[in-house]
Tab-separated table of C-alpha atoms in Angstrom:
chain	number	residue	atom	x	y	z
A	1	MET	CA	11.158	6.543	-25.607
A	2	SER	CA	8.308	4.630	-27.179
A	3	ASN	CA	5.684	6.223	-29.431
A	4	GLU	CA	3.172	5.962	-26.599
A	5	GLN	CA	5.360	8.111	-24.400
A	6	VAL	CA	5.944	10.963	-26.884
A	7	ILE	CA	2.461	11.403	-28.390
A	8	GLN	CA	0.406	13.961	-26.521
A	9	PHE	CA	-3.039	13.010	-25.294
A	10	HIS	CA	-5.862	15.418	-26.013
A	11	PRO	CA	-8.425	15.671	-23.173
A	12	SER	CA	-11.130	16.282	-25.751
A	13	ARG	CA	-10.707	12.722	-26.953
A	14	SER	CA	-12.044	9.737	-25.060
A	15	LYS	CA	-9.555	8.525	-22.464
A	16	VAL	CA	-10.157	4.968	-23.615
A	17	ASP	CA	-9.711	4.155	-27.278
A	18	LYS	CA	-12.388	2.010	-28.872
A	19	ALA	CA	-13.768	1.332	-32.323
A	20	GLU	CA	-16.624	3.643	-33.215
A	21	GLY	CA	-19.990	1.976	-33.534
A	22	ARG	CA	-18.750	-1.438	-32.471
A	23	PRO	CA	-20.999	-3.151	-29.905
A	24	GLN	CA	-19.295	-3.958	-26.611
A	25	GLY	CA	-19.869	-7.101	-24.600
A	26	ARG	CA	-20.181	-7.210	-20.840
A	27	LEU	CA	-16.616	-8.403	-20.326
A	28	GLU	CA	-15.207	-5.679	-22.536
A	29	LYS	CA	-17.222	-3.089	-20.605
A	30	LEU	CA	-15.857	-4.515	-17.356
A	31	GLY	CA	-12.308	-4.035	-18.573
A	32	LEU	CA	-13.055	-0.457	-19.597
A	33	PHE	CA	-14.709	0.145	-16.225
A	34	LEU	CA	-11.533	-0.943	-14.454
A	35	ARG	CA	-9.463	1.431	-16.555
A	36	LYS	CA	-11.770	4.384	-15.986
A	37	ASN	CA	-11.975	3.807	-12.220
A	38	ARG	CA	-8.312	3.449	-11.401
A	39	ARG	CA	-8.564	5.764	-8.380
A	40	ALA	CA	-11.256	3.603	-6.797
A	41	ILE	CA	-9.085	0.521	-7.311
A	42	ILE	CA	-6.137	2.226	-5.625
A	43	ALA	CA	-8.376	3.151	-2.684
A	44	VAL	CA	-9.446	-0.479	-2.339
A	45	GLN	CA	-5.808	-1.567	-2.466
A	46	TRP	CA	-4.908	0.742	0.410
A	47	VAL	CA	-7.774	-0.622	2.482
A	48	ILE	CA	-6.391	-4.118	1.838
A	49	VAL	CA	-2.884	-2.951	2.765
A	50	ILE	CA	-4.150	-1.724	6.146
A	51	LEU	CA	-6.148	-4.889	6.820
A	52	TYR	CA	-3.225	-7.047	5.694
A	53	ALA	CA	-0.795	-5.266	8.006
A	54	ALA	CA	-3.195	-5.530	10.939
A	55	MET	CA	-3.880	-9.234	10.354
A	56	VAL	CA	-0.166	-10.012	10.109
A	57	ILE	CA	1.175	-7.881	12.961
A	58	ILE	CA	-1.500	-7.901	15.682
A	59	PRO	CA	-1.965	-11.704	16.028
A	60	ALA	CA	1.811	-12.121	16.435
A	61	CYS	CA	1.560	-10.072	19.638
A	62	LEU	CA	-1.260	-12.155	21.114
A	63	PRO	CA	-0.929	-15.206	23.390
A	64	LEU	CA	-1.947	-18.728	22.417
A	65	PRO	CA	-5.728	-19.052	22.159
A	66	PRO	CA	-7.463	-20.950	25.004
A	67	GLU	CA	-8.855	-24.409	24.311
A	68	ASP	CA	-12.438	-23.122	24.061
A	69	ALA	CA	-11.558	-20.335	21.595
A	70	HIS	CA	-13.270	-20.118	18.207
A	71	ILE	CA	-12.623	-18.377	14.927
A	72	TRP	CA	-15.291	-15.789	15.654
A	73	ASN	CA	-14.107	-14.802	19.141
A	74	ASN	CA	-10.308	-15.052	18.928
A	75	LEU	CA	-8.356	-12.723	16.647
A	76	ARG	CA	-5.402	-15.072	16.388
A	77	LEU	CA	-7.539	-17.964	15.132
A	78	PHE	CA	-9.540	-15.620	12.937
A	79	ALA	CA	-6.401	-14.284	11.266
A	80	GLN	CA	-5.073	-17.801	10.669
A	81	PHE	CA	-8.353	-18.852	9.095
A	82	CYS	CA	-8.494	-15.745	6.915
A	83	PHE	CA	-4.915	-16.109	5.674
A	84	TRP	CA	-4.581	-19.845	5.194
A	85	GLY	CA	-8.175	-21.068	5.140
A	86	LEU	CA	-9.671	-18.422	2.838
A	87	TRP	CA	-7.047	-16.128	1.363
A	88	TRP	CA	-4.600	-18.525	-0.297
A	89	PRO	CA	-7.182	-20.993	-1.629
A	90	GLY	CA	-9.272	-18.052	-2.831
A	91	VAL	CA	-6.321	-16.445	-4.601
A	92	MET	CA	-5.506	-19.686	-6.422
A	93	ILE	CA	-9.124	-20.238	-7.449
A	94	ALA	CA	-9.341	-16.637	-8.684
A	95	THR	CA	-6.151	-17.023	-10.716
A	96	VAL	CA	-7.406	-20.195	-12.392
A	97	THR	CA	-10.784	-18.678	-13.239
A	98	LEU	CA	-10.165	-14.943	-13.734
A	99	GLY	CA	-6.468	-14.610	-14.417
A	100	ARG	CA	-4.086	-12.679	-12.185
A	101	VAL	CA	-6.728	-10.297	-10.845
A	102	TRP	CA	-5.307	-10.692	-7.338
A	103	CYS	CA	-1.986	-9.312	-8.530
A	104	GLY	CA	-3.450	-6.405	-10.460
A	105	LEU	CA	-6.363	-5.325	-8.302
A	106	PHE	CA	-5.821	-6.435	-4.709
A	107	CYS	CA	-2.280	-7.568	-3.800
A	108	PRO	CA	-0.950	-5.373	-0.966
A	109	GLU	CA	2.698	-6.148	-1.725
A	110	GLY	CA	2.347	-5.138	-5.350
A	111	ALA	CA	0.431	-1.977	-4.482
A	112	VAL	CA	2.961	-0.823	-1.880
A	113	SER	CA	5.939	-1.717	-4.066
A	114	GLU	CA	4.526	0.261	-6.998
A	115	TRP	CA	3.676	3.234	-4.779
A	116	VAL	CA	7.104	3.528	-3.151
A	117	SER	CA	8.802	3.191	-6.538
A	118	GLN	CA	7.535	6.703	-7.333
A	119	TYR	CA	9.900	8.046	-4.682
A	120	GLY	CA	12.783	5.630	-5.153
A	121	GLN	CA	16.091	5.875	-6.933
A	122	GLY	CA	14.825	4.482	-10.226
A	123	LYS	CA	18.024	2.562	-10.929
A	124	ALA	CA	18.431	0.492	-14.066
A	125	LEU	CA	17.666	-3.174	-13.554
A	126	PRO	CA	20.817	-5.251	-13.093
A	127	ARG	CA	21.261	-8.357	-15.200
A	128	TRP	CA	21.137	-10.720	-12.217
A	129	LEU	CA	17.677	-9.483	-11.241
A	130	LYS	CA	16.241	-10.359	-14.665
A	131	TRP	CA	17.143	-14.042	-14.343
A	132	THR	CA	13.989	-15.988	-15.227
A	133	GLY	CA	14.614	-18.603	-12.564
A	134	TRP	CA	14.092	-16.329	-9.552
A	135	PRO	CA	10.323	-16.927	-9.152
A	136	PHE	CA	10.898	-20.699	-9.037
A	137	VAL	CA	13.797	-20.449	-6.579
A	138	ALA	CA	11.901	-17.966	-4.402
A	139	PHE	CA	8.808	-20.186	-4.378
A	140	VAL	CA	10.761	-23.281	-3.333
A	141	MET	CA	12.726	-21.415	-0.646
A	142	THR	CA	9.613	-19.751	0.786
A	143	THR	CA	7.641	-23.007	0.772
A	144	VAL	CA	10.389	-24.982	2.498
A	145	TYR	CA	11.186	-22.288	5.042
A	146	GLY	CA	7.510	-21.821	5.815
A	147	GLN	CA	7.195	-25.508	6.665
A	148	LEU	CA	10.290	-25.451	8.882
A	149	VAL	CA	8.921	-22.584	11.001
A	150	SER	CA	5.252	-23.765	10.833
A	151	VAL	CA	3.996	-20.654	9.065
A	152	TYR	CA	0.422	-21.983	8.925
A	153	GLU	CA	0.156	-22.545	12.665
A	154	TYR	CA	1.917	-19.602	14.284
A	155	PRO	CA	1.425	-15.880	13.543
A	156	GLN	CA	5.020	-15.079	14.553
A	157	ALA	CA	6.206	-17.268	11.691
A	158	ALA	CA	3.619	-15.722	9.374
A	159	LEU	CA	4.846	-12.245	10.297
A	160	LEU	CA	8.406	-13.316	9.576
A	161	VAL	CA	7.634	-14.867	6.180
A	162	LEU	CA	4.918	-12.512	4.909
A	163	GLY	CA	6.375	-9.432	6.537
A	164	GLY	CA	9.831	-10.264	5.235
A	165	SER	CA	8.452	-10.624	1.718
A	166	THR	CA	6.685	-7.257	1.992
A	167	VAL	CA	9.820	-5.504	3.262
A	168	ALA	CA	11.795	-7.002	0.367
A	169	ALA	CA	9.124	-5.814	-2.106
A	170	ILE	CA	9.348	-2.277	-0.681
A	171	GLY	CA	13.150	-2.354	-0.871
A	172	ILE	CA	13.113	-3.418	-4.520
A	173	GLY	CA	10.538	-0.721	-5.265
A	174	LEU	CA	12.752	1.950	-3.691
A	175	LEU	CA	15.785	0.832	-5.669
A	176	TYR	CA	14.424	0.094	-9.121
A	177	GLY	CA	11.724	1.243	-11.497
A	178	ARG	CA	9.412	4.219	-11.681
A	179	GLU	CA	5.794	3.350	-10.899
A	180	LYS	CA	6.556	-0.220	-11.882
A	181	ARG	CA	6.221	-3.554	-10.072
A	182	ILE	CA	9.757	-4.879	-10.380
A	183	TRP	CA	9.301	-7.186	-7.401
A	184	CYS	CA	6.169	-8.735	-8.862
A	185	ARG	CA	7.688	-9.263	-12.292
A	186	TYR	CA	11.000	-10.814	-11.286
A	187	LEU	CA	11.182	-11.860	-7.631
A	188	CYS	CA	7.762	-12.524	-6.070
A	189	PRO	CA	7.702	-16.109	-4.704
A	190	ALA	CA	4.151	-16.627	-5.943
A	191	SER	CA	4.638	-15.047	-9.360
A	192	GLY	CA	5.810	-18.230	-11.062
A	193	VAL	CA	2.850	-20.205	-9.750
A	194	PHE	CA	0.394	-17.499	-10.784
A	195	ALA	CA	1.978	-17.352	-14.236
A	196	VAL	CA	1.429	-21.066	-14.761
A	197	LEU	CA	-2.121	-21.235	-13.403
A	198	ALA	CA	-3.232	-18.144	-15.367
A	199	LYS	CA	-2.541	-20.054	-18.596
A	200	ILE	CA	-5.831	-21.891	-18.195
A	201	ALA	CA	-7.903	-18.922	-17.007
A	202	PRO	CA	-10.993	-18.583	-19.250
A	203	LEU	CA	-10.825	-14.766	-18.990
A	204	HIS	CA	-7.960	-12.665	-20.323
A	205	TYR	CA	-7.028	-9.427	-22.059
A	206	LYS	CA	-6.924	-10.094	-25.770
A	207	VAL	CA	-4.777	-7.939	-28.046
A	208	ASP	CA	-5.720	-7.478	-31.707
A	209	ARG	CA	-2.360	-6.770	-33.362
A	210	ASP	CA	-3.935	-5.666	-36.631
A	211	ALA	CA	-6.211	-3.174	-34.895
A	212	TRP	CA	-3.299	-1.915	-32.809
A	213	ASP	CA	-1.078	-1.309	-35.844
A	214	LYS	CA	-3.849	0.296	-37.909
A	215	HIS	CA	-4.951	2.671	-35.149
A	216	GLU	CA	-4.561	6.330	-36.029
A	217	GLY	CA	-4.889	9.410	-33.871
A	218	ASP	CA	-4.044	10.249	-30.280
A	219	PHE	CA	-4.196	7.878	-27.364
A	220	GLU	CA	-3.390	7.783	-23.685
A	221	PRO	CA	-0.117	6.037	-22.813
A	222	VAL	CA	-0.433	2.922	-20.655
A	223	ASN	CA	1.593	2.437	-17.505
A	224	CYS	CA	1.932	-1.352	-17.503
A	225	ALA	CA	3.193	-1.994	-13.987
A	226	PRO	CA	4.643	-5.491	-14.688
A	227	LEU	CA	6.564	-4.116	-17.704
A	228	LEU	CA	4.771	-6.024	-20.452
A	229	ASP	CA	4.884	-5.227	-24.144
A	230	VAL	CA	1.105	-4.936	-24.466
A	231	ARG	CA	1.212	-4.789	-28.261
A	232	ARG	CA	2.789	-8.248	-28.448
A	233	MET	CA	0.994	-9.809	-25.478
A	234	THR	CA	-0.416	-13.245	-26.332
A	235	SER	CA	-0.350	-14.913	-22.908
A	236	ALA	CA	-2.172	-14.342	-19.633
A	237	SER	CA	0.831	-15.567	-17.656
A	238	GLU	CA	2.424	-12.243	-16.795
A	239	CYS	CA	-0.587	-9.963	-17.305
A	240	HIS	CA	-1.875	-8.693	-13.947
A	241	SER	CA	-5.425	-8.187	-15.256
A	242	CYS	CA	-5.553	-4.672	-13.822
A	243	GLY	CA	-7.471	-3.219	-16.767
A	244	ARG	CA	-5.108	-0.290	-17.349
A	245	CYS	CA	-4.636	-1.217	-21.002
A	246	ALA	CA	-8.295	-2.052	-21.716
A	247	GLY	CA	-9.440	-0.325	-24.903
A	248	GLN	CA	-5.920	0.794	-25.790
A	249	ARG	CA	-5.828	1.737	-29.497
A	250	GLY	CA	-9.173	-0.004	-29.829
A	251	ALA	CA	-7.234	-3.285	-29.734
A	252	VAL	CA	-7.241	-4.573	-26.140
A	253	THR	CA	-10.387	-6.222	-24.801
A	254	TYR	CA	-11.247	-8.206	-21.721
A	255	SER	CA	-12.747	-11.347	-23.195
A	256	ALA	CA	-13.506	-15.016	-22.732
A	257	ARG	CA	-11.562	-17.896	-24.241
A	258	SER	CA	-11.241	-21.645	-23.990
A	259	PRO	CA	-9.162	-22.558	-20.921
A	260	PHE	CA	-7.127	-24.842	-23.198
A	261	SER	CA	-6.459	-22.294	-25.940
A	262	GLU	CA	-3.208	-20.803	-24.672
A	263	ILE	CA	-1.388	-24.084	-24.187
A	264	LEU	CA	-2.662	-25.380	-27.539
A	265	ASP	CA	-1.584	-22.209	-29.335
A	266	PHE	CA	1.891	-22.767	-30.754
A	267	ASN	CA	2.356	-19.004	-31.103
A	268	ASN	CA	2.676	-18.948	-27.308
A	269	PRO	CA	6.124	-20.299	-26.419
A	270	ALA	CA	6.292	-23.113	-23.879
A	271	ARG	CA	9.030	-21.710	-21.659
A	272	THR	CA	11.337	-23.906	-19.629
A	273	PRO	CA	10.981	-21.802	-16.404
A	274	ASP	CA	7.190	-22.236	-16.538
A	275	ALA	CA	7.476	-25.988	-17.115
A	276	LEU	CA	9.969	-26.449	-14.269
A	277	THR	CA	7.895	-24.311	-11.905
A	278	LEU	CA	4.863	-26.420	-12.726
A	279	VAL	CA	6.520	-29.819	-12.380
A	280	TYR	CA	9.100	-29.295	-9.633
A	281	GLY	CA	7.399	-26.428	-7.811
A	282	VAL	CA	3.614	-26.803	-7.856
A	283	LEU	CA	3.432	-30.566	-8.381
A	284	GLY	CA	6.708	-31.439	-6.656
A	285	VAL	CA	7.768	-29.406	-3.632
A	286	ALA	CA	4.305	-27.985	-2.907
A	287	THR	CA	2.731	-31.448	-2.883
A	288	ALA	CA	5.430	-32.696	-0.516
A	289	ALA	CA	4.776	-29.678	1.721
A	290	PHE	CA	1.074	-30.443	1.884
A	291	GLN	CA	1.468	-34.101	2.834
A	292	TRP	CA	4.666	-34.534	4.862
A	293	THR	CA	2.827	-34.306	8.202
A	294	LEU	CA	0.689	-37.296	7.154
A	295	SER	CA	3.401	-39.397	5.563
A	296	PRO	CA	4.030	-42.733	7.322
A	297	TRP	CA	7.276	-42.967	5.356
A	298	LEU	CA	8.702	-39.844	6.978
A	299	LEU	CA	7.565	-41.032	10.407
A	300	ALA	CA	9.255	-44.403	9.890
A	301	ILE	CA	12.480	-42.734	8.798
A	302	LYS	CA	12.389	-40.406	11.805
A	303	LEU	CA	11.881	-43.247	14.295
A	304	ALA	CA	14.639	-45.329	12.716
A	305	ALA	CA	17.044	-42.376	12.691
A	306	ALA	CA	16.233	-41.451	16.307
A	307	ASP	CA	16.771	-45.045	17.458
A	308	TRP	CA	20.119	-45.193	15.675
A	309	LEU	CA	21.261	-41.906	17.219
A	310	VAL	CA	20.307	-43.064	20.722
A	311	ASP	CA	21.961	-46.460	20.270
A	312	HIS	CA	25.190	-44.774	19.186
A	313	ASN	CA	25.067	-42.023	21.826
A	314	HIS	CA	24.719	-39.202	19.294
A	315	PHE	CA	22.299	-36.788	20.912
A	316	ALA	CA	23.148	-33.490	19.243
A	317	LEU	CA	20.567	-33.928	16.482
A	318	LEU	CA	17.911	-34.702	19.092
A	319	ASP	CA	18.363	-31.320	20.759
A	320	ASN	CA	15.284	-29.081	20.452
A	321	ASP	CA	16.803	-25.863	21.722
A	322	VAL	CA	16.517	-24.153	18.328
A	323	PRO	CA	15.557	-20.512	17.616
A	324	TRP	CA	11.893	-20.208	16.535
A	325	TRP	CA	12.878	-18.299	13.408
A	326	LEU	CA	14.992	-21.221	12.240
A	327	LEU	CA	12.882	-24.212	13.275
A	328	THR	CA	9.512	-24.487	15.009
A	329	HIS	CA	10.058	-23.796	18.718
A	330	TYR	CA	6.983	-23.042	20.834
A	331	PRO	CA	7.357	-24.663	24.291
A	332	GLU	CA	4.051	-23.168	25.472
A	333	ALA	CA	2.315	-25.205	22.759
A	334	SER	CA	4.546	-28.263	23.300
A	335	ASP	CA	5.600	-27.922	19.668
A	336	LEU	CA	9.365	-28.158	19.309
A	337	PHE	CA	11.384	-29.303	16.303
A	338	THR	CA	14.689	-31.020	16.882
A	339	TRP	CA	17.592	-30.657	14.508
A	340	LEU	CA	16.677	-34.123	13.282
A	341	ASP	CA	13.113	-32.973	12.545
A	342	GLY	CA	14.404	-30.007	10.590
A	343	ALA	CA	16.850	-32.097	8.580
A	344	LEU	CA	14.233	-34.719	7.736
A	345	VAL	CA	11.575	-32.170	6.738
A	346	LEU	CA	14.115	-30.324	4.603
A	347	GLY	CA	15.206	-33.548	2.945
A	348	TYR	CA	11.627	-34.719	2.426
A	349	LEU	CA	10.513	-31.464	0.792
A	350	LEU	CA	13.533	-30.957	-1.445
A	351	GLY	CA	14.395	-34.589	-2.108
A	352	GLY	CA	10.801	-35.773	-2.305
A	353	GLY	CA	9.778	-32.794	-4.426
A	354	PHE	CA	12.684	-33.339	-6.819
A	355	LEU	CA	11.967	-37.071	-7.047
A	356	LEU	CA	8.254	-36.553	-7.679
A	357	GLY	CA	8.931	-33.831	-10.248
A	358	SER	CA	11.464	-36.014	-12.064
A	359	LEU	CA	9.028	-38.926	-12.180
A	360	LEU	CA	6.336	-36.638	-13.538
A	361	LEU	CA	8.633	-35.422	-16.318
A	362	ILE	CA	9.007	-38.942	-17.690
A	363	GLY	CA	5.628	-38.759	-19.415
A	364	PRO	CA	6.162	-35.402	-21.217
A	365	ALA	CA	9.701	-36.403	-22.214
A	366	ILE	CA	8.542	-39.697	-23.738
A	367	ALA	CA	5.553	-38.064	-25.493
A	368	ALA	CA	7.773	-35.402	-27.083
A	369	ARG	CA	10.336	-38.023	-28.041
A	370	ILE	CA	7.733	-40.204	-29.739
A	371	LEU	CA	6.083	-37.443	-31.767
A	372	LYS	CA	9.201	-35.515	-32.793
A	373	THR	CA	7.186	-32.464	-33.831
A	374	GLU	CA	8.789	-29.003	-33.717
A	375	HIS	CA	6.385	-27.290	-31.314
A	376	LEU	CA	5.499	-30.374	-29.268
A	377	THR	CA	8.407	-30.166	-26.855
A	378	TRP	CA	8.580	-31.713	-23.406
A	379	GLN	CA	7.917	-28.224	-22.039
A	380	ARG	CA	4.570	-27.997	-23.818
A	381	PHE	CA	3.540	-31.482	-22.747
A	382	ALA	CA	4.544	-30.576	-19.192
A	383	LEU	CA	2.288	-27.507	-19.386
A	384	ALA	CA	-0.541	-29.857	-20.338
A	385	LEU	CA	-0.456	-30.839	-16.656
A	386	THR	CA	-1.593	-27.319	-15.661
A	387	PRO	CA	-5.241	-28.321	-14.920
A	388	LEU	CA	-3.936	-31.094	-12.668
A	389	ALA	CA	-1.530	-28.670	-10.991
A	390	ALA	CA	-4.388	-26.244	-10.356
A	391	ALA	CA	-6.496	-28.986	-8.796
A	392	SER	CA	-3.511	-30.169	-6.755
A	393	VAL	CA	-2.646	-26.808	-5.238
A	394	ILE	CA	-6.292	-26.047	-4.441
A	395	LEU	CA	-6.690	-29.463	-2.820
A	396	GLY	CA	-3.560	-28.921	-0.770
A	397	LEU	CA	-4.462	-25.440	0.406
A	398	SER	CA	-8.029	-26.502	1.197
A	399	MET	CA	-6.568	-28.966	3.708
A	400	LEU	CA	-5.862	-25.917	5.872
A	401	THR	CA	-9.450	-24.765	5.457
A	402	VAL	CA	-10.697	-28.198	6.465
A	403	THR	CA	-8.485	-28.190	9.570
A	404	HIS	CA	-10.123	-24.991	10.810
A	405	LEU	CA	-13.629	-26.186	9.946
A	406	LYS	CA	-13.074	-29.480	11.755
A	407	ALA	CA	-11.965	-27.582	14.841
A	408	GLU	CA	-15.328	-25.793	14.768
A	409	HIS	CA	-17.143	-29.167	14.451
A	410	LEU	CA	-18.830	-28.225	11.188
A	411	TRP	CA	-20.400	-30.873	8.958
A	412	LEU	CA	-17.986	-31.995	6.259
A	413	GLY	CA	-19.841	-34.892	4.713
A	414	TRP	CA	-19.451	-33.250	1.311
A	415	LEU	CA	-15.660	-33.189	1.530
A	416	PRO	CA	-14.777	-36.595	-0.061
A	417	TYR	CA	-17.006	-35.861	-3.054
A	418	PHE	CA	-15.473	-32.419	-3.470
A	419	ARG	CA	-11.971	-33.838	-3.402
A	420	ILE	CA	-12.751	-36.656	-5.806
A	421	GLY	CA	-14.573	-34.291	-8.156
A	422	LEU	CA	-11.796	-31.686	-8.215
A	423	LEU	CA	-9.055	-34.272	-8.655
A	424	THR	CA	-11.013	-35.962	-11.440
A	425	ALA	CA	-11.562	-32.647	-13.218
A	426	GLY	CA	-7.840	-31.869	-13.028
A	427	CYS	CA	-6.877	-35.294	-14.354
A	428	LEU	CA	-9.367	-35.195	-17.222
A	429	GLY	CA	-8.393	-31.641	-18.145
A	430	SER	CA	-4.719	-32.579	-18.396
A	431	LEU	CA	-5.454	-35.738	-20.377
A	432	TRP	CA	-7.636	-33.774	-22.778
A	433	LEU	CA	-4.861	-31.234	-23.307
A	434	ALA	CA	-2.332	-34.008	-23.928
A	435	PHE	CA	-4.716	-35.649	-26.403
A	436	GLN	CA	-5.254	-32.390	-28.277
A	437	LEU	CA	-1.521	-31.743	-28.448
A	438	ALA	CA	-0.925	-35.220	-29.826
A	439	LEU	CA	-3.569	-34.654	-32.509
A	440	ARG	CA	-1.663	-31.585	-33.688
A	441	SER	CA	1.506	-33.575	-34.353
A	442	THR	CA	2.699	-34.741	-37.754
A	443	GLY	CA	3.308	-38.276	-36.528
A	444	LYS	CA	1.440	-41.463	-37.319
A	445	ASN	CA	-1.702	-42.408	-35.445
A	446	SER	CA	0.188	-45.094	-33.529
A	447	GLN	CA	2.713	-42.498	-32.376
A	448	LYS	CA	-0.072	-40.174	-31.273
A	449	TRP	CA	-1.710	-42.909	-29.213
A	450	ASN	CA	1.612	-43.903	-27.651
A	451	ALA	CA	2.231	-40.284	-26.686
A	452	CYS	CA	-1.191	-40.125	-25.019
A	453	ILE	CA	-0.443	-43.360	-23.160
A	454	ALA	CA	2.835	-41.851	-21.946
A	455	MET	CA	0.930	-38.891	-20.508
A	456	LEU	CA	-1.199	-41.282	-18.470
A	457	TRP	CA	1.843	-41.812	-16.243
A	458	PRO	CA	2.135	-38.336	-14.644
A	459	VAL	CA	-1.628	-38.007	-14.325
A	460	GLY	CA	-1.943	-41.405	-12.708
A	461	LEU	CA	0.995	-40.728	-10.411
A	462	MET	CA	-0.523	-37.520	-9.029
A	463	ALA	CA	-3.916	-39.187	-8.658
A	464	THR	CA	-2.227	-41.938	-6.644
A	465	VAL	CA	-0.396	-39.463	-4.410
A	466	TRP	CA	-3.578	-37.589	-3.512
A	467	THR	CA	-5.508	-40.836	-3.039
A	468	LEU	CA	-2.907	-41.889	-0.474
A	469	VAL	CA	-3.162	-38.533	1.309
A	470	PHE	CA	-6.931	-38.376	1.499
A	471	PHE	CA	-8.107	-41.985	1.663
A	472	VAL	CA	-5.210	-44.207	2.805
A	473	TRP	CA	-2.961	-42.325	5.205
């Protein structure tokens, strides 16, 4: 057992350790407030659990909305707008700006998984479960499967994907851990994405190692649900920003920082799973998922393949009698995927995502090769693309928001400027990070400039992709 677990806590002492006489800023007070009001947070989480369950289950039992239905008078449309038009974009924006507050304060899956773990078997974690690649694999599989069953359009598919994820989280909670979020730490499909985007969050929980080690006296043990070593925490990636450790040993404070500081800090390792999730997941597969319905290339391939199959009397792939849980199949909406559709979408997402990710990696690989500096690896240069990845995923998810708003005939004259502004901010943020990394190298000035030029390639490539999506296709 750790020292925190064996030292008794005296009720006469303050439940939150803090330095005597030291003035506290507003952010630090907010962190302490979250720690002191844990019961209120749990109550809010259970309200969200109930609303989440209702919004996932009830719409799946309702018929297709009539043509004159609106968001405000049809529960099915309202639930779709809440989930895909507000919820997911809002969660990503919150992660980029506030850290993983969604995970720590609001996520229904995490809350339920942690709660049931109190009554589970508490088994030791097997080695296979700790594999660092699971969040990336889960994200890719969930993204691809969601596109195949049209998770954004049909509540039955949403119930299958979201409900299946929740059931899996409960199962993991019942098997492993005691009051811990094993699912969130190792298997959640969104965890890898959140971990990457939180790296540029300007708010985080800062740990003062010196203050921690010098602290004397009694203190309240911290139940860190995602199993972090709080004493050694230097990154916001895996911290759920729940506030439970705020004020611990007078060393943990909720504070502001530069959004570039974590990636530029060589004391924070640039991990390969994070870099691959960023490049192949967020910028690769996710981008392909956002734009395949608009791609003239995919349409051309589909028409050519269908013509060839008809000319050669091969009709099996043109059959659309496919279960709805495998491929989109809603005859009442005249929306039916053939086996050919499924194969092409699958190939476009995985093949296109892998191709785009590999092209994006060229820049970081060349930059690291040119500079040949110990800490300036291709992984760190890849993480310099985090601002661009944040802009990309928000742009992609906001396409769903725009679809709903267009259906309500709302004015969207501001939309092109918003898209250009967000994409520009992401590009400039990534270029600035790359420039700052190059400055920290031991190479010659010419090598530094060449490395910066190399990083223009991935930034320019993503800018081109989104320009095609929004202004050409």
